[in-house]
Amino acid sequence: MKIRALAAVGVATALVLSACGGGSDSDDTAGGSGEAGTGTIRLWLNGEDTPQELVDYAKAEFEKQNPGSKLEFERQQWTGIVEKLTTSLSSNGSPDVVELGNTQAQAFEAAGALLDITDKKADLGGDDLVQSLVESGSYDGKFYGVPYYGGARIVVYRKDFFKDSGIEIPKSTQAFVDAGIKLKQDNAKTKDFSGIYYPGKYWYAALPFIWDNGGDIAAKEGDAWVGKLSSPGSIAGLTTVKTIMDSASAAPKDADESKDYLDFCKGKIGMLMGPGWKVGQIINEDDGCPKLEKDIGAFALPGQAEGTLAPSFLGGSNLAISAKSEHPELAYSLLKIMAGDGYQTKLADLGLLPVKKTLLDQVGGSEAATAQAEAAANSRFTPASENWAGVEAGSVLPDLLVAIAQGKDVATEAKTADEAIATALNQ
C-alpha cells in the first residue's frame, strides 16, 4: 500500500491551469476510435512493490499488442513522489502512465492533471473492481484512475508465542485485546515486549476499531464536511485503541509502524497489524529474519461480534494517464494490460492483492495472502474529498493518537481533531 502525505497540499492546485491548459498535439485521445499510431510511452511505478518480472510482462505484452511502439519503465521512490508528480504532470515531458497512492489520487484528479477515462471504466473491470479503490480513482462523478493493487491490513503473529501462552486465533475484538495483554504478561522478561505492537502514530490501524463501533473520520452533511471522531462510536473505537496502547503494547508512543518488522524479528512482538506484504518484509534476507518463517501466522482482524471481521482500511495504488500524454491511446492500451486478468493474476501469484473481486481468491499461498483477501472483502477508505491530503499533511490523526497514547483525554483530543479535519476538508 502506498500512502504518503501530501507535503504541500496547495501544490496540486498549481497543476490546474497548466494541466487543463495543456494537451497533446497528437490526434490520439483515450476515447478516440482511430489508430493509436506508434510511439514510445513512459510508465512510472513507485517503490519496490512491483517486481521486475511483472514489469517485464507488461512491457512484452504492450510491445506485442502495439507493434512498433516501445515502453520505457522508470521506478520512482515514494518519498517525494507528490512533489515530483506535481512538476512532471504539468510539464511537456510528462510520463504517460503514473502510479498514484490512493490517498494522493484525488488531489491530482481535482487539479485536472489526469485524463478522464470514465467511458473506459466498464472495459477496465467495471463493477468487478474493488469499490473502495474505485472511489479513490474517481472525482466529481468521473473516473480517472483504475485500481492497480490493494493491501488490506491484517494481523501477523508468532505461532510459537501463541502456543506457549495457550492462545487460539481470536474470534472477537475483546479476545484479540485479551490475547495481546496475555502475551505481554507472559513475556514480561523480554524487554519492551509487545503482545500487540501499537506505536502512537499508527492511524491506519485505529480505523477498523472506529468503523466497527459505528464511528467514522468525517461525513458530509449538506455541503459541508463534519468531523466524526468525537461521535460515540468513534470514541468507543479510540478507547479500545488506548487499551491496546496502555496494556498490550510497549511500542514508542510517538513513532510510526515502519520499523516494526525489526522488533518482530528480535522476538519482541507477539502480534502486529500490517498490510499483507508485511510477512515478506519480515522474512526478507537483507535485514529480516527468514529463519522465523515457519513460526509466522496471519489472520484478519476480528470484529466485536464473535465470528465477524472488523472493517479494514484498504491501502493501495491507482494507475492513471497524464492529461499531457502525447500518446493517450497507447497509454490506455498499457492501462488495459495492467488492469487485465493476465497481469492481475500474476500479481496475485506473487501475494499482492488484485483489484478485481473475482480474482481475490487467486492470491497465492500463504496465510497472509488468504487473510488479506478476507480483509479486503470488508474494507473501507478515507473520506472521499479532494482535500483529504490536507488532513494527512496536517498530521491530524497521528497527533490525535500520540496524544491519547501519552495519556490525554480521548474525548477532548477527538473534538480537537474534528475541528482540524473540518477545516481541512472544507477549504
Coordinates of C-alpha atoms in Angstrom, one line a residue:
M1 CA 0.0 0.0 0.0
K2 CA 1.3 3.4 -0.8
I3 CA 0.0 6.1 1.4
R4 CA 2.1 9.2 1.8
A5 CA 1.1 12.6 3.0
L6 CA 1.0 15.4 0.5
A7 CA 3.9 17.5 1.8
A8 CA 2.5 20.6 0.1
V9 CA -1.3 20.5 -0.3
G10 CA -1.6 23.5 -2.4
V11 CA 0.9 22.2 -4.8
A12 CA -1.6 20.0 -6.6
T13 CA -3.8 23.0 -7.1
A14 CA -1.0 24.6 -9.0
L15 CA -1.4 21.9 -11.6
V16 CA -4.9 23.2 -12.6
L17 CA -4.0 25.8 -15.1
S18 CA -1.0 24.0 -16.5
A19 CA -2.7 20.7 -16.8
C20 CA -6.1 21.8 -18.1
G21 CA -4.4 24.3 -20.4
G22 CA -2.0 21.6 -21.8
G23 CA -2.9 18.8 -24.0
S24 CA -1.2 16.9 -26.7
D25 CA -0.5 17.9 -30.2
S26 CA -1.3 14.3 -31.1
D27 CA -4.6 13.3 -32.7
D28 CA -4.7 10.4 -30.2
T29 CA -7.3 10.5 -27.5
A30 CA -8.1 7.8 -25.0
G31 CA -11.7 8.0 -26.1
G32 CA -10.9 8.1 -29.8
S33 CA -11.7 5.4 -32.2
G34 CA -8.9 5.9 -34.7
E35 CA -5.5 4.2 -35.0
A36 CA -3.3 4.5 -31.9
G37 CA -0.2 5.0 -34.1
T38 CA 3.2 4.2 -32.8
G39 CA 5.4 5.8 -30.2
T40 CA 7.3 5.4 -27.0
I41 CA 5.4 5.8 -23.8
R42 CA 6.8 6.2 -20.3
L43 CA 5.5 4.3 -17.2
W44 CA 6.2 5.4 -13.7
L45 CA 5.8 2.9 -10.9
N46 CA 6.8 3.7 -7.3
G47 CA 8.8 1.8 -4.7
E48 CA 9.7 -1.8 -4.9
D49 CA 6.3 -3.3 -4.7
T50 CA 6.0 -4.2 -8.4
P51 CA 8.5 -7.0 -9.1
Q52 CA 10.6 -6.7 -12.2
E53 CA 9.0 -9.8 -13.7
L54 CA 5.7 -8.0 -13.7
V55 CA 7.3 -5.0 -15.4
D56 CA 8.8 -7.3 -18.0
Y57 CA 5.4 -9.0 -18.6
A58 CA 3.8 -5.6 -19.1
K59 CA 6.5 -4.4 -21.5
A60 CA 6.4 -7.6 -23.5
E61 CA 2.6 -7.5 -23.8
F62 CA 2.5 -3.9 -24.7
E63 CA 5.1 -4.1 -27.4
K64 CA 3.4 -7.3 -28.8
Q65 CA 0.0 -5.6 -28.9
N66 CA 1.4 -2.3 -30.3
P67 CA 4.0 -3.3 -32.9
G68 CA 6.5 -0.5 -33.5
S69 CA 5.8 1.1 -30.1
K70 CA 8.1 1.0 -27.0
L71 CA 7.5 1.1 -23.3
E72 CA 10.0 2.8 -21.1
F73 CA 9.8 2.0 -17.4
E74 CA 11.1 4.3 -14.6
R75 CA 11.0 3.2 -11.0
Q76 CA 10.3 6.2 -8.7
Q77 CA 10.6 6.4 -4.9
W78 CA 7.5 7.1 -2.7
T79 CA 9.4 9.7 -0.7
G80 CA 8.9 13.0 -2.5
I81 CA 6.7 11.5 -5.2
V82 CA 3.9 14.1 -4.8
E83 CA 6.2 16.9 -5.5
K84 CA 7.8 15.1 -8.4
L85 CA 4.4 14.3 -9.9
T86 CA 3.3 17.8 -9.4
T87 CA 6.1 19.1 -11.5
S88 CA 6.2 16.3 -14.1
L89 CA 2.5 16.0 -14.8
S90 CA 2.4 19.7 -15.7
S91 CA 5.4 19.6 -18.0
N92 CA 5.7 18.9 -21.6
G93 CA 7.8 15.9 -20.7
S94 CA 5.1 14.3 -18.6
P95 CA 5.2 10.5 -18.1
D96 CA 2.2 8.9 -19.9
V97 CA 1.1 6.4 -17.2
V98 CA 1.7 7.0 -13.5
E99 CA 1.1 5.2 -10.2
L100 CA -0.6 7.2 -7.5
G101 CA -1.1 6.3 -3.9
N102 CA -4.8 6.0 -3.2
T103 CA -4.8 8.9 -0.7
Q104 CA -2.9 11.0 -3.2
A105 CA -5.0 10.4 -6.3
Q106 CA -8.0 12.7 -5.8
A107 CA -5.8 15.8 -5.4
F108 CA -4.4 15.2 -8.9
E109 CA -7.8 14.3 -10.3
A110 CA -9.3 17.5 -8.9
A111 CA -6.4 19.5 -10.3
G112 CA -7.1 18.3 -13.9
A113 CA -3.7 16.6 -14.2
L114 CA -5.2 13.2 -15.3
L115 CA -7.1 12.0 -18.3
D116 CA -10.8 11.4 -17.8
I117 CA -11.4 7.7 -18.6
T118 CA -15.0 7.4 -17.5
D119 CA -16.0 5.9 -20.8
K120 CA -13.4 3.1 -20.3
K121 CA -14.4 2.1 -16.8
A122 CA -16.5 -0.9 -17.8
D123 CA -13.8 -2.2 -20.1
L124 CA -11.3 -1.9 -17.3
G125 CA -13.3 -4.0 -14.9
G126 CA -16.4 -2.0 -14.1
D127 CA -18.4 -3.5 -11.2
D128 CA -15.8 -6.2 -10.6
L129 CA -13.3 -3.6 -9.4
V130 CA -12.8 -3.3 -5.6
Q131 CA -15.1 -0.4 -4.8
S132 CA -13.0 1.4 -2.2
L133 CA -10.2 1.7 -4.7
V134 CA -12.5 2.8 -7.4
E135 CA -13.6 5.7 -5.1
S136 CA -10.0 6.9 -4.8
G137 CA -9.7 6.9 -8.6
S138 CA -12.9 8.9 -9.0
Y139 CA -13.7 12.6 -8.6
D140 CA -16.9 14.6 -9.2
G141 CA -18.6 11.6 -10.8
K142 CA -15.8 10.9 -13.3
F143 CA -13.3 8.1 -13.4
Y144 CA -9.6 8.9 -13.7
G145 CA -7.5 6.1 -12.1
V146 CA -8.0 2.4 -12.4
P147 CA -7.1 0.5 -9.3
Y148 CA -3.7 -1.2 -9.5
Y149 CA -3.3 -3.3 -6.4
G150 CA -4.5 -3.2 -2.9
G151 CA -3.3 -4.0 0.6
A152 CA -5.7 -4.7 3.4
R153 CA -4.3 -4.7 6.9
I154 CA -4.2 -8.0 8.8
V155 CA -2.8 -9.4 12.0
V156 CA 0.6 -11.0 11.7
Y157 CA 1.6 -13.2 14.8
R158 CA 4.1 -15.6 16.2
K159 CA 2.7 -19.1 16.3
D160 CA 5.2 -20.3 18.9
F161 CA 4.3 -17.5 21.3
F162 CA 0.6 -18.3 20.9
K163 CA 1.3 -22.0 21.6
D164 CA 3.4 -21.2 24.7
S165 CA 0.6 -19.0 26.1
G166 CA -2.2 -21.4 25.1
I167 CA -3.9 -18.8 22.9
E168 CA -6.1 -19.6 19.9
I169 CA -6.7 -17.2 17.0
P170 CA -9.0 -14.6 18.4
K171 CA -12.6 -14.5 17.1
S172 CA -13.7 -11.1 18.5
T173 CA -12.2 -7.7 19.3
Q174 CA -12.2 -8.5 23.0
A175 CA -10.5 -11.8 22.5
F176 CA -7.9 -10.0 20.4
V177 CA -7.2 -7.4 23.0
D178 CA -7.1 -10.1 25.8
A179 CA -4.6 -12.2 23.8
G180 CA -2.4 -9.2 23.4
I181 CA -2.4 -8.4 27.1
K182 CA -1.7 -12.1 28.0
L183 CA 1.2 -12.3 25.6
K184 CA 2.7 -9.2 27.1
Q185 CA 2.3 -10.5 30.6
D186 CA 3.7 -14.0 29.7
N187 CA 6.8 -12.5 28.0
A188 CA 7.4 -9.8 30.6
K189 CA 11.1 -10.9 31.0
T190 CA 11.7 -9.8 27.4
K191 CA 12.5 -6.1 27.5
D192 CA 10.0 -3.9 25.6
F193 CA 7.8 -6.9 24.6
S194 CA 4.5 -6.0 22.9
G195 CA 1.6 -8.5 22.8
I196 CA 0.2 -6.2 20.2
Y197 CA 2.7 -3.7 18.7
Y198 CA 0.9 -0.3 18.5
P199 CA 3.1 2.8 18.0
G200 CA 1.4 6.1 18.7
K201 CA 1.3 7.4 15.1
Y202 CA -0.3 4.3 13.6
W203 CA -3.6 5.8 12.4
Y204 CA -4.4 3.2 9.7
A205 CA -4.6 0.6 12.5
A206 CA -7.1 2.7 14.5
L207 CA -9.7 2.9 11.7
P208 CA -11.0 -0.7 11.9
F209 CA -11.8 -0.2 15.6
I210 CA -13.5 3.1 14.9
W211 CA -15.6 1.8 12.0
D212 CA -16.5 -1.4 13.7
N213 CA -18.1 0.6 16.5
G214 CA -20.1 2.7 14.1
G215 CA -17.8 5.7 14.1
D216 CA -16.1 7.5 11.3
I217 CA -13.4 10.0 10.5
A218 CA -15.8 12.6 8.8
A219 CA -19.1 12.7 7.0
K220 CA -20.6 15.2 4.6
E221 CA -23.7 16.9 5.9
G222 CA -25.3 19.1 3.3
D223 CA -22.5 20.9 1.6
A224 CA -20.0 20.7 4.5
W225 CA -17.8 18.1 6.0
V226 CA -18.1 17.4 9.7
G227 CA -15.5 15.6 11.8
K228 CA -16.9 12.5 13.4
L229 CA -14.1 11.3 15.6
S230 CA -15.9 12.6 18.7
S231 CA -19.1 10.6 17.9
P232 CA -19.9 7.9 20.4
G233 CA -18.9 5.1 18.0
S234 CA -15.5 6.7 17.3
I235 CA -14.9 7.3 21.0
A236 CA -15.6 3.6 21.7
G237 CA -13.1 2.6 19.0
L238 CA -10.4 5.0 20.2
T239 CA -10.9 3.8 23.7
T240 CA -10.2 0.2 22.5
V241 CA -7.0 1.6 20.8
K242 CA -6.0 3.2 24.1
T243 CA -6.5 0.0 25.9
I244 CA -4.2 -1.8 23.5
M245 CA -1.6 1.0 23.8
D246 CA -1.7 1.0 27.6
S247 CA -1.9 -2.7 28.3
A248 CA -0.7 -4.7 25.4
S249 CA 1.9 -2.6 23.7
A250 CA 5.4 -1.4 24.6
A251 CA 5.9 0.4 21.3
P252 CA 7.1 4.1 21.3
K253 CA 4.2 6.4 21.8
D254 CA 5.5 8.9 19.3
A255 CA 6.7 6.6 16.5
D256 CA 5.1 5.0 13.4
E257 CA 5.0 1.4 12.3
S258 CA 7.7 1.5 9.6
K259 CA 10.3 -0.4 11.6
D260 CA 8.0 -2.9 13.4
Y261 CA 9.4 -5.8 11.5
L262 CA 12.8 -5.3 13.1
D263 CA 11.4 -5.8 16.6
F264 CA 9.3 -8.7 15.3
C265 CA 12.5 -10.4 14.2
K266 CA 14.1 -9.7 17.6
G267 CA 11.3 -11.7 19.4
K268 CA 9.8 -8.5 20.9
I269 CA 6.3 -8.7 19.3
G270 CA 3.6 -11.3 19.6
M271 CA 1.2 -9.6 17.1
L272 CA 1.3 -6.6 14.8
M273 CA -1.2 -5.1 12.3
G274 CA 0.1 -4.5 8.8
P275 CA -0.6 -4.9 5.1
G276 CA -0.4 -8.4 3.7
W277 CA 3.1 -7.9 2.3
K278 CA 4.4 -7.3 5.9
V279 CA 5.3 -11.0 6.1
G280 CA 7.6 -10.5 3.1
Q281 CA 9.2 -7.6 4.8
I282 CA 9.7 -9.7 8.0
I283 CA 11.4 -12.6 6.2
N284 CA 13.4 -10.6 3.7
E285 CA 17.1 -11.7 3.6
D286 CA 18.6 -8.3 3.9
D287 CA 17.5 -7.2 7.4
G288 CA 14.7 -9.5 8.1
C289 CA 14.6 -13.0 9.7
P290 CA 13.8 -15.7 7.1
K291 CA 14.5 -18.4 9.6
L292 CA 11.4 -17.4 11.5
E293 CA 9.1 -18.1 8.6
K294 CA 7.6 -21.3 10.0
D295 CA 6.6 -19.6 13.2
I296 CA 4.7 -16.7 11.4
G297 CA 0.9 -16.8 11.0
A298 CA -1.7 -14.3 10.0
F299 CA -5.4 -13.7 10.3
A300 CA -7.9 -11.0 9.5
L301 CA -8.7 -8.6 12.4
P302 CA -11.9 -9.9 14.2
G303 CA -14.9 -7.6 14.8
Q304 CA -16.8 -7.0 18.0
A305 CA -19.3 -9.8 17.4
E306 CA -17.7 -13.2 17.6
G307 CA -17.0 -14.6 14.2
T308 CA -17.2 -11.3 12.4
L309 CA -14.4 -9.2 10.8
A310 CA -13.7 -5.6 11.6
P311 CA -13.7 -3.3 8.5
S312 CA -10.2 -3.0 7.2
F313 CA -8.5 0.1 5.8
L314 CA -7.6 -0.8 2.2
G315 CA -4.5 0.9 1.0
G316 CA -3.2 0.6 -2.5
S317 CA -2.5 2.4 -5.7
N318 CA -4.2 3.6 -8.9
L319 CA -2.9 3.9 -12.4
A320 CA -3.7 6.9 -14.4
I321 CA -3.0 8.6 -17.8
S322 CA -1.4 12.0 -17.7
A323 CA -3.6 14.7 -19.2
K324 CA -0.5 15.8 -21.1
S325 CA 0.3 12.3 -22.5
E326 CA 1.3 12.7 -26.2
H327 CA 0.0 9.1 -26.8
P328 CA -3.1 8.6 -24.8
E329 CA -4.4 5.7 -26.9
L330 CA -1.2 3.8 -26.4
A331 CA -1.2 4.8 -22.7
Y332 CA -4.7 3.3 -22.4
S333 CA -3.5 0.1 -24.1
L334 CA -0.9 -0.2 -21.3
L335 CA -3.6 0.6 -18.7
K336 CA -5.8 -2.2 -20.0
I337 CA -2.9 -4.7 -19.9
M338 CA -2.1 -3.9 -16.3
A339 CA -5.7 -4.0 -15.2
G340 CA -6.3 -7.1 -17.2
D341 CA -6.8 -10.6 -15.7
G342 CA -3.5 -11.8 -17.0
Y343 CA -1.4 -9.2 -15.2
Q344 CA -3.6 -9.2 -12.1
T345 CA -3.4 -12.9 -11.8
K346 CA 0.3 -12.8 -11.9
L347 CA 0.2 -10.1 -9.3
A348 CA -1.9 -12.4 -7.1
D349 CA 0.5 -15.3 -7.6
L350 CA 3.1 -13.1 -6.0
G351 CA 0.9 -12.5 -2.9
L352 CA -0.2 -9.0 -3.9
L353 CA -3.9 -8.2 -3.8
P354 CA -5.5 -7.9 -7.2
V355 CA -8.2 -5.3 -7.7
K356 CA -10.9 -7.4 -9.2
K357 CA -13.3 -9.2 -6.8
T358 CA -13.4 -12.3 -9.0
L359 CA -9.6 -12.6 -8.6
L360 CA -9.3 -12.2 -4.9
D361 CA -9.3 -15.9 -4.3
Q362 CA -6.4 -16.3 -6.6
V363 CA -4.0 -14.7 -4.1
G364 CA -1.4 -17.4 -3.8
G365 CA -0.1 -19.5 -0.9
S366 CA 0.4 -18.0 2.4
E367 CA -1.9 -17.5 5.4
A368 CA -1.2 -13.8 5.0
A369 CA -2.5 -13.7 1.5
T370 CA -5.6 -15.6 2.5
A371 CA -6.2 -13.3 5.4
Q372 CA -5.6 -10.2 3.2
A373 CA -8.2 -11.4 0.7
E374 CA -10.7 -11.9 3.6
A375 CA -10.0 -8.4 5.0
A376 CA -10.2 -6.8 1.6
A377 CA -13.7 -8.0 1.1
N378 CA -14.7 -6.0 4.1
S379 CA -12.6 -2.9 3.5
R380 CA -13.2 0.9 3.7
F381 CA -11.4 4.1 2.7
T382 CA -10.8 7.6 3.9
P383 CA -13.4 10.4 3.2
A384 CA -13.8 10.9 -0.5
S385 CA -12.6 14.5 -0.6
E386 CA -10.1 16.1 -2.8
N387 CA -8.9 18.0 0.3
W388 CA -8.2 14.8 2.3
A389 CA -4.5 15.2 1.6
G390 CA -4.7 18.3 3.8
V391 CA -5.7 16.1 6.8
E392 CA -2.7 13.9 6.2
A393 CA -0.4 16.8 5.6
G394 CA -1.6 18.3 8.9
S395 CA -0.8 15.0 10.7
V396 CA -4.2 15.3 12.4
L397 CA -4.8 11.6 13.1
P398 CA -1.2 10.7 14.2
D399 CA -1.3 13.7 16.5
L400 CA -4.6 12.6 18.0
L401 CA -3.3 9.1 18.6
V402 CA 0.0 10.3 20.1
A403 CA -1.9 12.5 22.5
I404 CA -4.1 9.6 23.5
A405 CA -1.0 7.3 23.9
Q406 CA 0.5 9.9 26.2
G407 CA -2.5 9.9 28.4
K408 CA -4.5 12.9 27.3
D409 CA -8.3 12.7 27.4
V410 CA -9.8 10.8 24.4
A411 CA -13.0 12.8 24.0
T412 CA -11.2 16.2 24.3
E413 CA -8.5 15.2 21.8
A414 CA -11.1 13.8 19.4
K415 CA -13.0 17.0 19.4
T416 CA -9.9 19.0 18.6
A417 CA -9.2 16.6 15.7
D418 CA -12.7 17.0 14.4
E419 CA -12.2 20.8 14.2
A420 CA -8.9 20.4 12.3
I421 CA -10.5 17.8 9.9
A422 CA -13.5 20.0 9.1
T423 CA -11.2 23.0 8.5
A424 CA -9.0 21.0 6.1
L425 CA -11.9 19.3 4.2
N426 CA -14.0 22.4 3.8
Q427 CA -11.3 24.6 2.3

